[in-house]
PDB file of C-alpha atoms in Angstrom:
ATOM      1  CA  UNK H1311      43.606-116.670   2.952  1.00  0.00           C
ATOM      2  CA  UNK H1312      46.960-115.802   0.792  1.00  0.00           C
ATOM      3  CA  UNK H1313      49.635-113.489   2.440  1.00  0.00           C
ATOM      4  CA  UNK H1314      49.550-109.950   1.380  1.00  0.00           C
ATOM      5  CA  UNK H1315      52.774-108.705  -0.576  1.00  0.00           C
ATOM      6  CA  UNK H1316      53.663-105.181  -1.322  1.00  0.00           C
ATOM      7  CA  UNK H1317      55.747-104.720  -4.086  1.00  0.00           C
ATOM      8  CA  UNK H1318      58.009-101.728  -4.197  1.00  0.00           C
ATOM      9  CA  UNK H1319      59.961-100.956  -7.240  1.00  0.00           C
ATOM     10  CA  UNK H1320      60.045 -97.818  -9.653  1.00  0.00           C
ATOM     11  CA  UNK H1321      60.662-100.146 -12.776  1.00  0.00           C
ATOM     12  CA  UNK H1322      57.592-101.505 -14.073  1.00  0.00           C
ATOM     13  CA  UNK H1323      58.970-104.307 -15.651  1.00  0.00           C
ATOM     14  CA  UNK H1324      60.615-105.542 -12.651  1.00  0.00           C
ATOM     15  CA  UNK H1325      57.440-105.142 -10.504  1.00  0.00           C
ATOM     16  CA  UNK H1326      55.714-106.823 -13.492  1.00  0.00           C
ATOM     17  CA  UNK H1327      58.165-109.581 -13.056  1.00  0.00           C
ATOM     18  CA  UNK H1328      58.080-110.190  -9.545  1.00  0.00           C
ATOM     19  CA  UNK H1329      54.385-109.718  -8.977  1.00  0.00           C
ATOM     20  CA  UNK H1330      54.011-112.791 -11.815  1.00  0.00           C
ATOM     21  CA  UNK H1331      56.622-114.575  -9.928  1.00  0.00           C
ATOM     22  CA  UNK H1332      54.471-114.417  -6.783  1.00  0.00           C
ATOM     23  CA  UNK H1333      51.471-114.775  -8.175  1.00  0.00           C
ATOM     24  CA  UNK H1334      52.380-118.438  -9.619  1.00  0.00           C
ATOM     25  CA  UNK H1335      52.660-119.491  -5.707  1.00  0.00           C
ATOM     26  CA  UNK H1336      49.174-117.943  -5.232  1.00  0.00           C
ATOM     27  CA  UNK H1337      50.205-114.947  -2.824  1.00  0.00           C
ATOM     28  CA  UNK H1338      47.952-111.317  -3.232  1.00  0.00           C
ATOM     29  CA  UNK H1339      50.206-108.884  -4.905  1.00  0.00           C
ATOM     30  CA  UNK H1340      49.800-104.985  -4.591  1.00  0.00           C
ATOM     31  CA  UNK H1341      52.714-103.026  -6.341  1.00  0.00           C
ATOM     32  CA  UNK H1342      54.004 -99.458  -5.815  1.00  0.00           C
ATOM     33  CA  UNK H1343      56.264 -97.667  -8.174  1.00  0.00           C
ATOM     34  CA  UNK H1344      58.533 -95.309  -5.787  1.00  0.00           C
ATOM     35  CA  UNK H1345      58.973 -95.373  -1.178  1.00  0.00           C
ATOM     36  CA  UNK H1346      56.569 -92.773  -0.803  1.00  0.00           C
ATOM     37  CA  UNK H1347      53.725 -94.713  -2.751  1.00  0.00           C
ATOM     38  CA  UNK H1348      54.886 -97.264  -0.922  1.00  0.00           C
ATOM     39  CA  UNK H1349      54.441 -96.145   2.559  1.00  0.00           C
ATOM     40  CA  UNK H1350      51.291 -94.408   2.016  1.00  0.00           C
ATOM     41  CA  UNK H1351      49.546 -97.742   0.708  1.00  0.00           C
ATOM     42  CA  UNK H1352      51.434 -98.981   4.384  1.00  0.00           C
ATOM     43  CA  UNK H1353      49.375 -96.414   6.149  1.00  0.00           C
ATOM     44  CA  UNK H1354      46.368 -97.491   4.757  1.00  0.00           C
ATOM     45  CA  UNK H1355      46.490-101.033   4.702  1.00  0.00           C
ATOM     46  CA  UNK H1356      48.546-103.690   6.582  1.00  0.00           C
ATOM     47  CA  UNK H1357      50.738-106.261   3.807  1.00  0.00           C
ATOM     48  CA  UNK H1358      52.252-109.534   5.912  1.00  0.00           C
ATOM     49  CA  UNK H1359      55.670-108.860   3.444  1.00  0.00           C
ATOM     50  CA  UNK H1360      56.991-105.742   1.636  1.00  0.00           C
ATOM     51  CA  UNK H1361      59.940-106.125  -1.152  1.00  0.00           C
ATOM     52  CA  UNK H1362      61.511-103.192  -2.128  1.00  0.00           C
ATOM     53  CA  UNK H1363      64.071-101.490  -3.898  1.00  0.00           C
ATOM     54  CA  UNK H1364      66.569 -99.255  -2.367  1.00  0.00           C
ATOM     55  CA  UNK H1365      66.822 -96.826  -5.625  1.00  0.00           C
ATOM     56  CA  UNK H1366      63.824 -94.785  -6.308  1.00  0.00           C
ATOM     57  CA  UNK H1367      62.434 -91.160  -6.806  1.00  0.00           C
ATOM     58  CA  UNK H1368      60.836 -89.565  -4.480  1.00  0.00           C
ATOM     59  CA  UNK H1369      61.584 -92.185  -1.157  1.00  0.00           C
ATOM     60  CA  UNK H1370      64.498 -94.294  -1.392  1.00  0.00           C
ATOM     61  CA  UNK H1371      64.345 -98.463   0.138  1.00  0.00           C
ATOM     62  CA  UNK H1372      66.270 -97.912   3.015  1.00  0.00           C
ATOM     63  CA  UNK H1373      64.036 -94.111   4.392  1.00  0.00           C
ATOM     64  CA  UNK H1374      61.078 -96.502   3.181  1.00  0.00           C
ATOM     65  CA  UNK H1375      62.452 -99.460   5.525  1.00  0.00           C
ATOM     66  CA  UNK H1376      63.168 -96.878   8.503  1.00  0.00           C
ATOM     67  CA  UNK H1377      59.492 -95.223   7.958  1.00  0.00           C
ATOM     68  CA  UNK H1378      57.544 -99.036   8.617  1.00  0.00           C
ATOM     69  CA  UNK H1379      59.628 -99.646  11.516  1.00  0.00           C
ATOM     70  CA  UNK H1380      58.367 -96.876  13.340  1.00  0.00           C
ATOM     71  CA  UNK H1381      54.728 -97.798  12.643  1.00  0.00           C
ATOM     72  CA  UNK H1382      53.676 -99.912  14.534  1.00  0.00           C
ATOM     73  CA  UNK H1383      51.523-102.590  12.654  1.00  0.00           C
ATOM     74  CA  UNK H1384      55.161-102.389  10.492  1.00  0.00           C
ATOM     75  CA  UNK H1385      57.821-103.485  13.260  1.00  0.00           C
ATOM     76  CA  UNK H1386      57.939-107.131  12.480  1.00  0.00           C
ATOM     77  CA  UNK H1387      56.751-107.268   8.998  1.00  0.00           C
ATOM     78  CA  UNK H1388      59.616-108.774   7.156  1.00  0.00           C
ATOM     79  CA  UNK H1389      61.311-106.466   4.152  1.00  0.00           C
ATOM     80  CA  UNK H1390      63.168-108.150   1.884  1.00  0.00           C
ATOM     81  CA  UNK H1391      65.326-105.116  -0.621  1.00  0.00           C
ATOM     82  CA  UNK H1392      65.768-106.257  -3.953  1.00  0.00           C
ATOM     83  CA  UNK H1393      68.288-104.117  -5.612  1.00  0.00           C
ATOM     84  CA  UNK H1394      71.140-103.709  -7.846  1.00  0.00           C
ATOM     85  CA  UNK H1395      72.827-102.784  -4.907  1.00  0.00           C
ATOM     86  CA  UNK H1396      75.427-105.167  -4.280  1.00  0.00           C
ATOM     87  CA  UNK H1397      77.869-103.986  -1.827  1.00  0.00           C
ATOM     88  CA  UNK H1398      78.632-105.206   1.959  1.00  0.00           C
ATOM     89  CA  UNK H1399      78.005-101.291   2.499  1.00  0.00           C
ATOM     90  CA  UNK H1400      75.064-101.270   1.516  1.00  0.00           C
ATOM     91  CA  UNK H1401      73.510-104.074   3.229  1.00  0.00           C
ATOM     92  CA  UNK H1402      74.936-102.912   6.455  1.00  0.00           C
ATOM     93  CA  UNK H1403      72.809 -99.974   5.830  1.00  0.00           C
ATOM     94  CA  UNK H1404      70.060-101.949   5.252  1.00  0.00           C
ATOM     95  CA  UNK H1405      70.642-104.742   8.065  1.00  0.00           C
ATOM     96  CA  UNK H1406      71.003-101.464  10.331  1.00  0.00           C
ATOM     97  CA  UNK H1407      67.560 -99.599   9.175  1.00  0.00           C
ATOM     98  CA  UNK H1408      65.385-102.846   9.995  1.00  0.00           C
ATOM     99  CA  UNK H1409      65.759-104.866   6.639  1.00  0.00           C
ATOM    100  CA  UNK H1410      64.789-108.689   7.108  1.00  0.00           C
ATOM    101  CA  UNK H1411      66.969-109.372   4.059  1.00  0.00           C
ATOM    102  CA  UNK H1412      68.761-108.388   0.892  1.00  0.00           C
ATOM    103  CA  UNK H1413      68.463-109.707  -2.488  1.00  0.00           C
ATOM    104  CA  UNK H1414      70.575-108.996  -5.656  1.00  0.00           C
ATOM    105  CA  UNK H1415      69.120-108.094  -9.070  1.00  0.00           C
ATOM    106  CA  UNK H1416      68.584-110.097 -11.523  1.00  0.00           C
ATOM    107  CA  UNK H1417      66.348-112.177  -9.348  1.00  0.00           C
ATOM    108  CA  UNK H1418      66.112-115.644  -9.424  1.00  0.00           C
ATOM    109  CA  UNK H1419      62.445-116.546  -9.502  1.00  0.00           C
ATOM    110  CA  UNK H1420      62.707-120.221  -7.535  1.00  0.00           C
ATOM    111  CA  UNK H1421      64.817-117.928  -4.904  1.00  0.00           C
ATOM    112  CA  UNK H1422      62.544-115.337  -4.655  1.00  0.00           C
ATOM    113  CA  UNK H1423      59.966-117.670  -3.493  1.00  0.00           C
ATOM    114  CA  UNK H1424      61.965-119.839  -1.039  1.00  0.00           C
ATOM    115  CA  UNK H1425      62.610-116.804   0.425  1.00  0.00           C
ATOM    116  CA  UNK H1426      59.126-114.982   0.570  1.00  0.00           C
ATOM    117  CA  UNK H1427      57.929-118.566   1.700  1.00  0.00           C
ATOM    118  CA  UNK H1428      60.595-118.523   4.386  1.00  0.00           C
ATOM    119  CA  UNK H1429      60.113-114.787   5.692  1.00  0.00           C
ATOM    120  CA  UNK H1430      56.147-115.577   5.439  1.00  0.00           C
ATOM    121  CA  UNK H1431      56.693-118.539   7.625  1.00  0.00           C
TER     122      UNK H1431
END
């Protein structure tokens, strides 16, 4: 059975793009287009790997991020934050709300999937 990936980005052609990326390496992708949508899919089903963004409306990545980890089916699910977001700041914020890893837009798709295959184990 494919691992379960949750895709969380409010631009639909990025989520377009990485769910085609993913897709090409067979994994199941489910995509959400702000936090909040994000986390309620998250209550009502359990993904093996979430991606997110950290700039949305509604739920920002990094409230997202905090929100799984206190869930418990959530506290070891790796979350990878794919952002524009570039900053040592930034990533500290995310290292320090339970963020597996950090990513920098544009994505390169051969990266994206050494590291989903890495995090996915």
């Amino acid at each position: 059975m494919s691992k379960h990936i949750l895709i969380v980005d409010d631009s639909a052609s990025i989520r377009q793009m990485v769910e085609m990326t993913l897709k090409s390496a067979a994994y199941q992708v489910t995509t959400a287009n702000d936090g909040q949508a994000g986390l309620d899919l998250c209550k009502k089903q359990q993904f093996d790997f979430v991606l997110t963004d950290q700039n949305m409306p509604r739920m920002d990545g990094l409230t997202l991020i905090k929100s799984l980890r206190g869930l418990a089916n959530y506290r070891t699910v790796p979350i990878v934050v794919l952002t524009t977001e570039a900053g040592d700041d930034m990533k500290a914020k995310g290292r320090a709300a339970g963020a597996t890893g950090w990513m920098v837009k544009p994505f390169d798709p051969q990266k994206l999937l050494a590291v989903s295959s890495k995090v996915l184990g």
